[in-house]
Amino acid sequence: MEEAGLRALFLSLVWVLATTACVTVARAEPVHGIAMHGAPALAADFKNFPYANPAVKKGGKIAYGVIGTFDSLNPFILKSMRTTARGMLDPEFGNLVYDSLMQRSRDEAFSMYGLLAETVEWDEDRSFIQFNLNPKAKWADGQPVTPEDVIFTFELWRDKGRVPFSTRLAKVEKMEKVGERSVRFTFNADSDREFPMLLALSPILPKHAIDPSTFDQSSLKPPLGSGPYQVDEVKPGEKIVYKRDPDYWAKDLPSKVGMDNYDEISVEYFLQENSLFEAFKKGEIDIYAEGSPTKWARSYNFPAVQSGEVVKETFTPKTPSGMLGFVFNTRRPMFANVKLRQGLALVFDFEWVNRNLFDGAYTRTQSYWQNSALSYLGVAADDRELGLLGEISRRINPSVLDGSYRLPVTDASGRDRNVLREAVTLLREAGYGIKNGKMVNEQGQPLAFEIMTQNEGQEKFALAYQRFLLALGITATVRTVDDSQYQQRSQSFDYDVIIKSFASSLSPGIEQMNRWSSQSRDREGTDNFAGVADKDIDALINNIVQARAVEDFTASVRAFDRMLVSNFYVVPLYHIGAQWMARHKHIGHPNVVPLYGYQLPTWWDERAQ
């Protein structure tokens, strides 16, 4: 009986081990797509993204226009941060030269589908991810894309790259080649559930065509990539021309069908917005994205519009508002006090600006994720959210916590006494008071700072704010600088107050660390423009990236939204729930508007049809 019992126990253990092994294998089966939460929307046999036209004929050309300049074609190093070569690695125009491991769908919150990686494998805990390269993937010179290229890329970024590329391996315990064409990343304890998705977004570089010793130096030499275009012409600081590769290896992949439709793409640089608009009016530039409601209503009466040569269109994305506003640099001692920031935020009379400068066209932004289920607006913190917040909830404005908080609506006079009285009270709590017509601290030092702006549109808001502040004896100087100086000073955090936009998605994650975490505060080139270093902020961001269930994710983002709003790092300005685009009529686009709005890589030249 004892022997029979031992045999039965042994067989039982074998069965358990075999079952566990099967489960592990099942969890690591190759899949065609991955999603941050839940499953990707498109099945393995999908033919193309729903917002791309698979029947479009490739050909023709398009000319994009941008403000700024460039002196390097390398988007992965810090030296290229100050001047941008658009199109190399571009969220708007598309990644023309470099393919990434996977392609993001712009019709889902955060889902990725095969590109350089034909399939991927990962486990439920996301303790690893394995990218199985497409055997057809090749560089523009015909050589295959290999696992060695993937490993080389991440090691090169670690040693020579800029943030965030330089930190990609910080959460990786082991990176190794698996089989003939796979690379597996095993994660350490610092990883999170979003990190595998970010690896999938990573473009890959050719090991055989790059000298690591000179990689971190600015260069205008056209690079070798695996993407749909190659650099054909470079006029330093003025123009980049890309030619479509007719032998592009991925042109028939489902994630690429209906995209990259022009034979030639040129990106032309202008020093001023007015010069760019004039070039568009003359037909030298093919499309123009408009951000000003006043200009949209009044400035499109030129002959090309009247004749129908230029078409005005409005697109409606289904994404959160994001946040545009004056950002206080809390690295400056004066802005370290939240009461001071709150008081200064109340001084800005949005109603006056909206009525007198913009014909009432704007809606004021109250939340970083306004117009979505991720916003705190109108939603009281429930038990799930309060559990995530813990003691942090004591730092959150009670009216923000119950969802009722709104910035005050003024009488649009520019000197609303009730609002200014509240602002003065807050400034007094921060240690400031009015003496001889000047707002001063206890040592008699005046409250004064500079607002740095980039263009005429920002300058309008800054000059209005200057006027409102002056009513309380606060001196704000406005300095509008050229593009190169603006980029340099913003990347090195050399400013008191700056106007910045923080785009919001339906799947916020690691980019919030780049904007708000302690680790990004002193790293040149990050987007932590407010200079935030707060352990509670860090904890709330960690909740977002570690969330598994959709309910936990939503609660985590709302809690974070409440914390940002309560800390008044930003004086909120406005948002527009539409995208305005004018185009010359020979540029066409699909009828379907995806979740994230129009997608320029899916547009085409009608003359080639």
mmCIF file of C-alpha atoms in Angstrom, residues 29-358:
data_model
loop_
_atom_site.group_PDB
_atom_site.id
_atom_site.type_symbol
_atom_site.label_atom_id
_atom_site.label_comp_id
_atom_site.label_asym_id
_atom_site.label_seq_id
_atom_site.Cartn_x
_atom_site.Cartn_y
_atom_site.Cartn_z
ATOM 1 C CA GLU A 29 2.009 31.187 -27.615
ATOM 2 C CA PRO A 30 2.987 33.586 -30.426
ATOM 3 C CA VAL A 31 0.337 36.250 -30.992
ATOM 4 C CA HIS A 32 -0.148 38.744 -33.831
ATOM 5 C CA GLY A 33 -0.998 41.690 -31.592
ATOM 6 C CA ILE A 34 -0.974 42.918 -28.004
ATOM 7 C CA ALA A 35 -3.012 45.453 -26.036
ATOM 8 C CA MET A 36 -2.297 47.395 -22.878
ATOM 9 C CA HIS A 37 -5.617 46.298 -21.379
ATOM 10 C CA GLY A 38 -7.712 43.425 -22.671
ATOM 11 C CA ALA A 39 -7.170 42.016 -26.147
ATOM 12 C CA PRO A 40 -6.450 43.794 -29.457
ATOM 13 C CA ALA A 41 -9.568 44.523 -31.494
ATOM 14 C CA LEU A 42 -8.368 43.046 -34.803
ATOM 15 C CA ALA A 43 -8.163 39.312 -35.416
ATOM 16 C CA ALA A 44 -5.029 37.574 -36.640
ATOM 17 C CA ASP A 45 -6.372 37.516 -40.202
ATOM 18 C CA PHE A 46 -7.092 41.268 -40.441
ATOM 19 C CA LYS A 47 -6.267 42.765 -43.846
ATOM 20 C CA ASN A 48 -5.636 46.420 -42.959
ATOM 21 C CA PHE A 49 -6.407 48.997 -40.317
ATOM 22 C CA PRO A 50 -10.024 50.196 -40.640
ATOM 23 C CA TYR A 51 -8.936 53.800 -41.161
ATOM 24 C CA ALA A 52 -6.644 52.996 -44.126
ATOM 25 C CA ASN A 53 -7.813 52.620 -47.738
ATOM 26 C CA PRO A 54 -6.383 49.362 -49.136
ATOM 27 C CA ALA A 55 -7.342 50.307 -52.720
ATOM 28 C CA VAL A 56 -5.330 53.521 -52.865
ATOM 29 C CA LYS A 57 -2.684 53.761 -55.591
ATOM 30 C CA LYS A 58 0.754 54.905 -54.592
ATOM 31 C CA GLY A 59 2.339 57.841 -56.394
ATOM 32 C CA GLY A 60 2.507 61.623 -56.502
ATOM 33 C CA LYS A 61 3.929 63.746 -53.728
ATOM 34 C CA ILE A 62 3.169 65.964 -50.758
ATOM 35 C CA ALA A 63 4.937 68.960 -49.192
ATOM 36 C CA TYR A 64 4.677 69.430 -45.440
ATOM 37 C CA GLY A 65 5.649 72.673 -43.732
ATOM 38 C CA VAL A 66 6.980 73.092 -40.189
ATOM 39 C CA ILE A 67 8.337 75.882 -38.010
ATOM 40 C CA GLY A 68 11.956 75.610 -36.940
ATOM 41 C CA THR A 69 15.222 74.287 -38.285
ATOM 42 C CA PHE A 70 17.505 71.244 -38.044
ATOM 43 C CA ASP A 71 21.195 70.413 -38.093
ATOM 44 C CA SER A 72 21.088 66.631 -37.593
ATOM 45 C CA LEU A 73 19.247 63.631 -39.033
ATOM 46 C CA ASN A 74 19.759 61.535 -35.911
ATOM 47 C CA PRO A 75 16.621 61.616 -33.741
ATOM 48 C CA PHE A 76 18.055 59.377 -31.025
ATOM 49 C CA ILE A 77 20.718 61.648 -29.503
ATOM 50 C CA LEU A 78 20.521 64.658 -27.221
ATOM 51 C CA LYS A 79 22.169 66.990 -29.733
ATOM 52 C CA SER A 80 19.229 66.542 -32.096
ATOM 53 C CA MET A 81 16.715 67.561 -29.418
ATOM 54 C CA ARG A 82 17.299 71.258 -30.056
ATOM 55 C CA THR A 83 16.715 70.993 -33.792
ATOM 56 C CA THR A 84 14.303 68.482 -35.223
ATOM 57 C CA ALA A 85 14.577 66.628 -38.523
ATOM 58 C CA ARG A 86 10.915 65.866 -39.045
ATOM 59 C CA GLY A 87 9.945 62.582 -40.666
ATOM 60 C CA MET A 88 12.829 60.484 -39.418
ATOM 61 C CA LEU A 89 10.848 59.309 -36.406
ATOM 62 C CA ASP A 90 7.617 61.249 -36.490
ATOM 63 C CA PRO A 91 4.271 60.784 -34.690
ATOM 64 C CA GLU A 92 2.497 63.070 -37.187
ATOM 65 C CA PHE A 93 4.071 62.425 -40.595
ATOM 66 C CA GLY A 94 4.920 58.813 -39.817
ATOM 67 C CA ASN A 95 8.192 57.000 -39.202
ATOM 68 C CA LEU A 96 9.480 57.368 -42.743
ATOM 69 C CA VAL A 97 12.974 55.909 -42.347
ATOM 70 C CA TYR A 98 12.888 53.597 -39.332
ATOM 71 C CA ASP A 99 10.461 50.737 -38.751
ATOM 72 C CA SER A 100 9.574 49.764 -35.198
ATOM 73 C CA LEU A 101 9.157 46.266 -33.841
ATOM 74 C CA MET A 102 5.366 46.656 -33.910
ATOM 75 C CA GLN A 103 2.884 49.145 -35.366
ATOM 76 C CA ARG A 104 0.373 50.997 -33.218
ATOM 77 C CA SER A 105 -3.278 51.137 -34.233
ATOM 78 C CA ARG A 106 -4.660 54.661 -33.987
ATOM 79 C CA ASP A 107 -8.199 53.317 -33.671
ATOM 80 C CA GLU A 108 -7.595 51.664 -30.285
ATOM 81 C CA ALA A 109 -6.477 53.058 -26.941
ATOM 82 C CA PHE A 110 -3.133 51.225 -27.008
ATOM 83 C CA SER A 111 -2.801 48.154 -29.221
ATOM 84 C CA MET A 112 0.175 46.984 -31.249
ATOM 85 C CA TYR A 113 0.362 44.743 -34.322
ATOM 86 C CA GLY A 114 3.197 43.032 -36.150
ATOM 87 C CA LEU A 115 5.793 44.966 -38.173
ATOM 88 C CA LEU A 116 9.493 44.068 -37.829
ATOM 89 C CA ALA A 117 8.293 41.523 -35.296
ATOM 90 C CA GLU A 118 5.925 39.132 -37.067
ATOM 91 C CA THR A 119 4.641 37.787 -33.741
ATOM 92 C CA VAL A 120 5.359 38.224 -30.049
ATOM 93 C CA GLU A 121 5.206 36.050 -26.960
ATOM 94 C CA TRP A 122 4.654 37.098 -23.358
ATOM 95 C CA ASP A 123 3.160 35.766 -20.141
ATOM 96 C CA GLU A 124 0.217 36.988 -18.111
ATOM 97 C CA ASP A 125 2.472 38.706 -15.593
ATOM 98 C CA ARG A 126 4.424 40.382 -18.430
ATOM 99 C CA SER A 127 7.654 39.223 -16.876
ATOM 100 C CA PHE A 128 9.121 38.913 -20.372
ATOM 101 C CA ILE A 129 8.377 39.605 -24.008
ATOM 102 C CA GLN A 130 9.833 37.849 -27.023
ATOM 103 C CA PHE A 131 9.846 39.435 -30.466
ATOM 104 C CA ASN A 132 9.885 36.968 -33.352
ATOM 105 C CA LEU A 133 11.233 38.878 -36.337
ATOM 106 C CA ASN A 134 9.532 38.697 -39.710
ATOM 107 C CA PRO A 135 11.777 36.655 -42.030
ATOM 108 C CA LYS A 136 10.979 39.150 -44.833
ATOM 109 C CA ALA A 137 12.218 42.180 -42.861
ATOM 110 C CA LYS A 138 15.201 43.836 -44.501
ATOM 111 C CA TRP A 139 17.144 47.066 -44.605
ATOM 112 C CA ALA A 140 17.077 49.392 -47.595
ATOM 113 C CA ASP A 141 20.387 47.898 -48.771
ATOM 114 C CA GLY A 142 18.796 44.444 -48.931
ATOM 115 C CA GLN A 143 20.422 42.938 -45.856
ATOM 116 C CA PRO A 144 18.061 41.149 -43.435
ATOM 117 C CA VAL A 145 16.987 42.630 -40.098
ATOM 118 C CA THR A 146 18.440 40.315 -37.448
ATOM 119 C CA PRO A 147 18.233 39.717 -33.702
ATOM 120 C CA GLU A 148 21.754 41.131 -33.533
ATOM 121 C CA ASP A 149 20.371 44.428 -34.888
ATOM 122 C CA VAL A 150 17.781 44.527 -32.099
ATOM 123 C CA ILE A 151 20.341 43.850 -29.374
ATOM 124 C CA PHE A 152 22.776 46.345 -30.914
ATOM 125 C CA THR A 153 20.088 49.061 -30.993
ATOM 126 C CA PHE A 154 19.222 48.861 -27.320
ATOM 127 C CA GLU A 155 22.838 48.682 -26.225
ATOM 128 C CA LEU A 156 23.740 51.652 -28.431
ATOM 129 C CA TRP A 157 20.905 53.724 -26.973
ATOM 130 C CA ARG A 158 22.005 52.812 -23.468
ATOM 131 C CA ASP A 159 25.526 54.053 -24.168
ATOM 132 C CA LYS A 160 24.962 56.944 -26.578
ATOM 133 C CA GLY A 161 21.265 57.771 -26.783
ATOM 134 C CA ARG A 162 19.001 60.380 -25.255
ATOM 135 C CA VAL A 163 16.062 59.954 -22.915
ATOM 136 C CA PRO A 164 13.825 57.955 -23.223
ATOM 137 C CA PHE A 165 15.879 55.666 -25.478
ATOM 138 C CA SER A 166 18.841 55.663 -23.089
ATOM 139 C CA THR A 167 16.727 54.195 -20.279
ATOM 140 C CA ARG A 168 15.111 51.362 -22.242
ATOM 141 C CA LEU A 169 17.348 48.683 -20.685
ATOM 142 C CA ALA A 170 16.987 49.989 -17.106
ATOM 143 C CA LYS A 171 14.056 47.630 -16.559
ATOM 144 C CA VAL A 172 15.564 44.671 -18.405
ATOM 145 C CA GLU A 173 17.287 41.908 -16.456
ATOM 146 C CA LYS A 174 18.348 39.981 -19.535
ATOM 147 C CA MET A 175 18.254 40.544 -23.309
ATOM 148 C CA GLU A 176 19.086 37.495 -25.373
ATOM 149 C CA LYS A 177 18.833 35.998 -28.830
ATOM 150 C CA VAL A 178 16.466 33.037 -29.027
ATOM 151 C CA GLY A 179 16.681 30.695 -31.997
ATOM 152 C CA GLU A 180 17.379 32.074 -35.457
ATOM 153 C CA ARG A 181 15.242 35.218 -35.460
ATOM 154 C CA SER A 182 13.935 36.052 -31.997
ATOM 155 C CA VAL A 183 14.961 38.331 -29.139
ATOM 156 C CA ARG A 184 13.650 37.903 -25.613
ATOM 157 C CA PHE A 185 13.619 40.626 -22.958
ATOM 158 C CA THR A 186 13.283 39.370 -19.380
ATOM 159 C CA PHE A 187 12.317 42.141 -16.985
ATOM 160 C CA ASN A 188 13.565 43.036 -13.516
ATOM 161 C CA ALA A 189 11.629 44.200 -10.470
ATOM 162 C CA ASP A 190 11.541 47.818 -11.722
ATOM 163 C CA SER A 191 9.452 46.940 -14.762
ATOM 164 C CA ASP A 192 5.746 47.590 -15.166
ATOM 165 C CA ARG A 193 2.915 46.354 -17.324
ATOM 166 C CA GLU A 194 3.273 49.092 -19.919
ATOM 167 C CA PHE A 195 6.975 48.583 -20.484
ATOM 168 C CA PRO A 196 6.648 45.663 -22.957
ATOM 169 C CA MET A 197 4.360 47.878 -25.051
ATOM 170 C CA LEU A 198 7.029 50.582 -25.153
ATOM 171 C CA LEU A 199 9.650 48.096 -26.283
ATOM 172 C CA ALA A 200 7.300 47.108 -29.085
ATOM 173 C CA LEU A 201 7.168 50.765 -30.200
ATOM 174 C CA SER A 202 10.943 50.935 -30.479
ATOM 175 C CA PRO A 203 12.521 51.489 -33.922
ATOM 176 C CA ILE A 204 15.492 49.299 -34.785
ATOM 177 C CA LEU A 205 18.876 50.367 -36.207
ATOM 178 C CA PRO A 206 21.250 48.476 -38.544
ATOM 179 C CA LYS A 207 24.334 47.165 -36.773
ATOM 180 C CA HIS A 208 26.302 46.816 -40.008
ATOM 181 C CA ALA A 209 25.809 50.474 -41.019
ATOM 182 C CA ILE A 210 26.525 52.377 -37.773
ATOM 183 C CA ASP A 211 29.807 53.273 -36.101
ATOM 184 C CA PRO A 212 29.063 53.399 -32.350
ATOM 185 C CA SER A 213 32.049 55.678 -31.706
ATOM 186 C CA THR A 214 30.489 58.541 -33.692
ATOM 187 C CA PHE A 215 26.800 57.798 -33.128
ATOM 188 C CA ASP A 216 26.298 60.619 -30.617
ATOM 189 C CA GLN A 217 27.607 63.271 -33.010
ATOM 190 C CA SER A 218 25.265 65.391 -35.127
ATOM 191 C CA SER A 219 25.234 64.309 -38.748
ATOM 192 C CA LEU A 220 23.429 65.191 -41.957
ATOM 193 C CA LYS A 221 24.438 61.949 -43.639
ATOM 194 C CA PRO A 222 21.287 60.088 -44.791
ATOM 195 C CA PRO A 223 20.913 57.053 -42.520
ATOM 196 C CA LEU A 224 20.080 53.496 -43.512
ATOM 197 C CA GLY A 225 16.709 52.281 -42.329
ATOM 198 C CA SER A 226 14.145 49.567 -42.905
ATOM 199 C CA GLY A 227 11.226 51.953 -43.360
ATOM 200 C CA PRO A 228 9.126 52.926 -46.382
ATOM 201 C CA TYR A 229 11.251 55.954 -47.380
ATOM 202 C CA GLN A 230 14.873 56.934 -47.823
ATOM 203 C CA VAL A 231 16.370 60.410 -47.484
ATOM 204 C CA ASP A 232 16.905 61.718 -51.013
ATOM 205 C CA GLU A 233 17.891 65.356 -50.500
ATOM 206 C CA VAL A 234 18.975 67.527 -47.576
ATOM 207 C CA LYS A 235 19.198 71.303 -47.505
ATOM 208 C CA PRO A 236 20.537 72.013 -44.006
ATOM 209 C CA GLY A 237 17.999 73.881 -41.911
ATOM 210 C CA GLU A 238 15.640 74.313 -44.872
ATOM 211 C CA LYS A 239 14.333 71.114 -46.400
ATOM 212 C CA ILE A 240 14.398 67.306 -46.312
ATOM 213 C CA VAL A 241 13.105 65.248 -49.234
ATOM 214 C CA TYR A 242 12.173 61.598 -48.823
ATOM 215 C CA LYS A 243 11.728 59.113 -51.694
ATOM 216 C CA ARG A 244 9.521 56.044 -51.342
ATOM 217 C CA ASP A 245 11.358 52.730 -51.540
ATOM 218 C CA PRO A 246 9.519 50.691 -54.227
ATOM 219 C CA ASP A 247 11.035 47.538 -52.732
ATOM 220 C CA TYR A 248 9.894 48.318 -49.186
ATOM 221 C CA TRP A 249 9.630 44.924 -47.554
ATOM 222 C CA ALA A 250 6.486 45.647 -45.460
ATOM 223 C CA LYS A 251 4.260 47.348 -48.036
ATOM 224 C CA ASP A 252 1.862 44.374 -48.096
ATOM 225 C CA LEU A 253 1.727 43.756 -44.336
ATOM 226 C CA PRO A 254 -1.763 44.331 -42.854
ATOM 227 C CA SER A 255 -0.348 46.989 -40.505
ATOM 228 C CA LYS A 256 1.057 48.896 -43.508
ATOM 229 C CA VAL A 257 -1.547 48.412 -46.239
ATOM 230 C CA GLY A 258 -2.984 51.757 -47.374
ATOM 231 C CA MET A 259 -0.140 53.769 -45.847
ATOM 232 C CA ASP A 260 3.012 55.491 -47.131
ATOM 233 C CA ASN A 261 1.252 56.435 -50.365
ATOM 234 C CA TYR A 262 3.400 59.221 -51.832
ATOM 235 C CA ASP A 263 6.406 58.652 -54.050
ATOM 236 C CA GLU A 264 7.950 61.811 -52.603
ATOM 237 C CA ILE A 265 7.528 63.586 -49.272
ATOM 238 C CA SER A 266 9.224 66.911 -48.616
ATOM 239 C CA VAL A 267 9.400 68.641 -45.250
ATOM 240 C CA GLU A 268 10.117 72.357 -45.565
ATOM 241 C CA TYR A 269 11.171 74.601 -42.695
ATOM 242 C CA PHE A 270 10.019 78.157 -41.964
ATOM 243 C CA LEU A 271 11.135 80.637 -39.338
ATOM 244 C CA GLN A 272 7.681 82.134 -38.792
ATOM 245 C CA GLU A 273 4.101 80.868 -38.849
ATOM 246 C CA ASN A 274 3.045 83.669 -41.205
ATOM 247 C CA SER A 275 5.651 82.591 -43.757
ATOM 248 C CA LEU A 276 4.412 79.014 -43.598
ATOM 249 C CA PHE A 277 0.798 80.111 -44.071
ATOM 250 C CA GLU A 278 1.712 82.266 -47.060
ATOM 251 C CA ALA A 279 3.551 79.317 -48.617
ATOM 252 C CA PHE A 280 0.431 77.208 -48.138
ATOM 253 C CA LYS A 281 -1.749 79.855 -49.772
ATOM 254 C CA LYS A 282 0.559 79.861 -52.803
ATOM 255 C CA GLY A 283 0.454 76.065 -53.118
ATOM 256 C CA GLU A 284 4.058 75.518 -52.074
ATOM 257 C CA ILE A 285 2.842 73.550 -49.045
ATOM 258 C CA ASP A 286 -0.036 71.069 -49.461
ATOM 259 C CA ILE A 287 -1.723 70.948 -46.045
ATOM 260 C CA TYR A 288 -2.023 73.321 -43.113
ATOM 261 C CA ALA A 289 -3.178 72.359 -39.618
ATOM 262 C CA GLU A 290 -4.935 75.326 -38.019
ATOM 263 C CA GLY A 291 -5.050 75.886 -34.268
ATOM 264 C CA SER A 292 -6.625 79.340 -34.048
ATOM 265 C CA PRO A 293 -10.433 79.586 -34.188
ATOM 266 C CA THR A 294 -10.210 83.269 -35.101
ATOM 267 C CA LYS A 295 -7.884 82.571 -37.984
ATOM 268 C CA TRP A 296 -9.980 79.578 -39.055
ATOM 269 C CA ALA A 297 -13.041 81.820 -39.218
ATOM 270 C CA ARG A 298 -11.452 84.929 -40.753
ATOM 271 C CA SER A 299 -8.257 84.141 -42.657
ATOM 272 C CA TYR A 300 -9.423 81.557 -45.179
ATOM 273 C CA ASN A 301 -10.935 83.951 -47.701
ATOM 274 C CA PHE A 302 -8.066 83.939 -50.175
ATOM 275 C CA PRO A 303 -8.636 83.070 -53.860
ATOM 276 C CA ALA A 304 -7.660 79.390 -53.613
ATOM 277 C CA VAL A 305 -10.397 78.818 -51.029
ATOM 278 C CA GLN A 306 -12.979 80.721 -53.049
ATOM 279 C CA SER A 307 -12.173 78.705 -56.183
ATOM 280 C CA GLY A 308 -12.277 75.358 -54.357
ATOM 281 C CA GLU A 309 -8.572 74.697 -54.854
ATOM 282 C CA VAL A 310 -8.168 74.717 -51.071
ATOM 283 C CA VAL A 311 -10.583 72.658 -48.974
ATOM 284 C CA LYS A 312 -11.314 73.345 -45.292
ATOM 285 C CA GLU A 313 -12.182 70.318 -43.166
ATOM 286 C CA THR A 314 -12.983 69.596 -39.537
ATOM 287 C CA PHE A 315 -12.110 66.229 -37.962
ATOM 288 C CA THR A 316 -13.473 65.086 -34.610
ATOM 289 C CA PRO A 317 -11.251 62.699 -32.628
ATOM 290 C CA LYS A 318 -12.554 60.801 -29.608
ATOM 291 C CA THR A 319 -9.620 61.531 -27.359
ATOM 292 C CA PRO A 320 -9.178 63.470 -24.076
ATOM 293 C CA SER A 321 -8.605 67.213 -24.090
ATOM 294 C CA GLY A 322 -5.027 67.240 -22.880
ATOM 295 C CA MET A 323 -3.710 70.306 -21.099
ATOM 296 C CA LEU A 324 -2.398 73.556 -22.563
ATOM 297 C CA GLY A 325 -1.326 76.254 -20.175
ATOM 298 C CA PHE A 326 1.235 78.436 -18.447
ATOM 299 C CA VAL A 327 3.650 76.116 -16.628
ATOM 300 C CA PHE A 328 5.335 77.258 -13.410
ATOM 301 C CA ASN A 329 8.944 76.097 -13.129
ATOM 302 C CA THR A 330 9.012 74.893 -9.520
ATOM 303 C CA ARG A 331 12.800 74.701 -9.699
ATOM 304 C CA ARG A 332 12.501 78.445 -9.061
ATOM 305 C CA PRO A 333 12.062 78.906 -5.265
ATOM 306 C CA MET A 334 9.191 81.366 -5.684
ATOM 307 C CA PHE A 335 7.032 78.721 -7.392
ATOM 308 C CA ALA A 336 7.648 75.965 -4.850
ATOM 309 C CA ASN A 337 4.608 77.111 -2.833
ATOM 310 C CA VAL A 338 1.319 75.585 -4.029
ATOM 311 C CA LYS A 339 -0.715 78.452 -2.530
ATOM 312 C CA LEU A 340 1.274 80.912 -4.631
ATOM 313 C CA ARG A 341 0.696 78.856 -7.778
ATOM 314 C CA GLN A 342 -3.009 78.588 -7.045
ATOM 315 C CA GLY A 343 -3.316 82.309 -6.435
ATOM 316 C CA LEU A 344 -1.486 83.138 -9.669
ATOM 317 C CA ALA A 345 -3.698 80.691 -11.560
ATOM 318 C CA LEU A 346 -6.840 82.487 -10.382
ATOM 319 C CA VAL A 347 -5.545 85.849 -11.604
ATOM 320 C CA PHE A 348 -5.743 84.735 -15.252
ATOM 321 C CA ASP A 349 -9.121 85.950 -16.585
ATOM 322 C CA PHE A 350 -9.943 83.350 -19.201
ATOM 323 C CA GLU A 351 -13.380 84.821 -19.928
ATOM 324 C CA TRP A 352 -11.854 88.206 -20.834
ATOM 325 C CA VAL A 353 -9.317 86.580 -23.160
ATOM 326 C CA ASN A 354 -11.878 84.304 -24.796
ATOM 327 C CA ARG A 355 -14.348 87.128 -25.404
ATOM 328 C CA ASN A 356 -11.979 89.875 -26.501
ATOM 329 C CA LEU A 357 -9.311 87.959 -28.402
ATOM 330 C CA PHE A 358 -11.003 84.811 -29.713
#
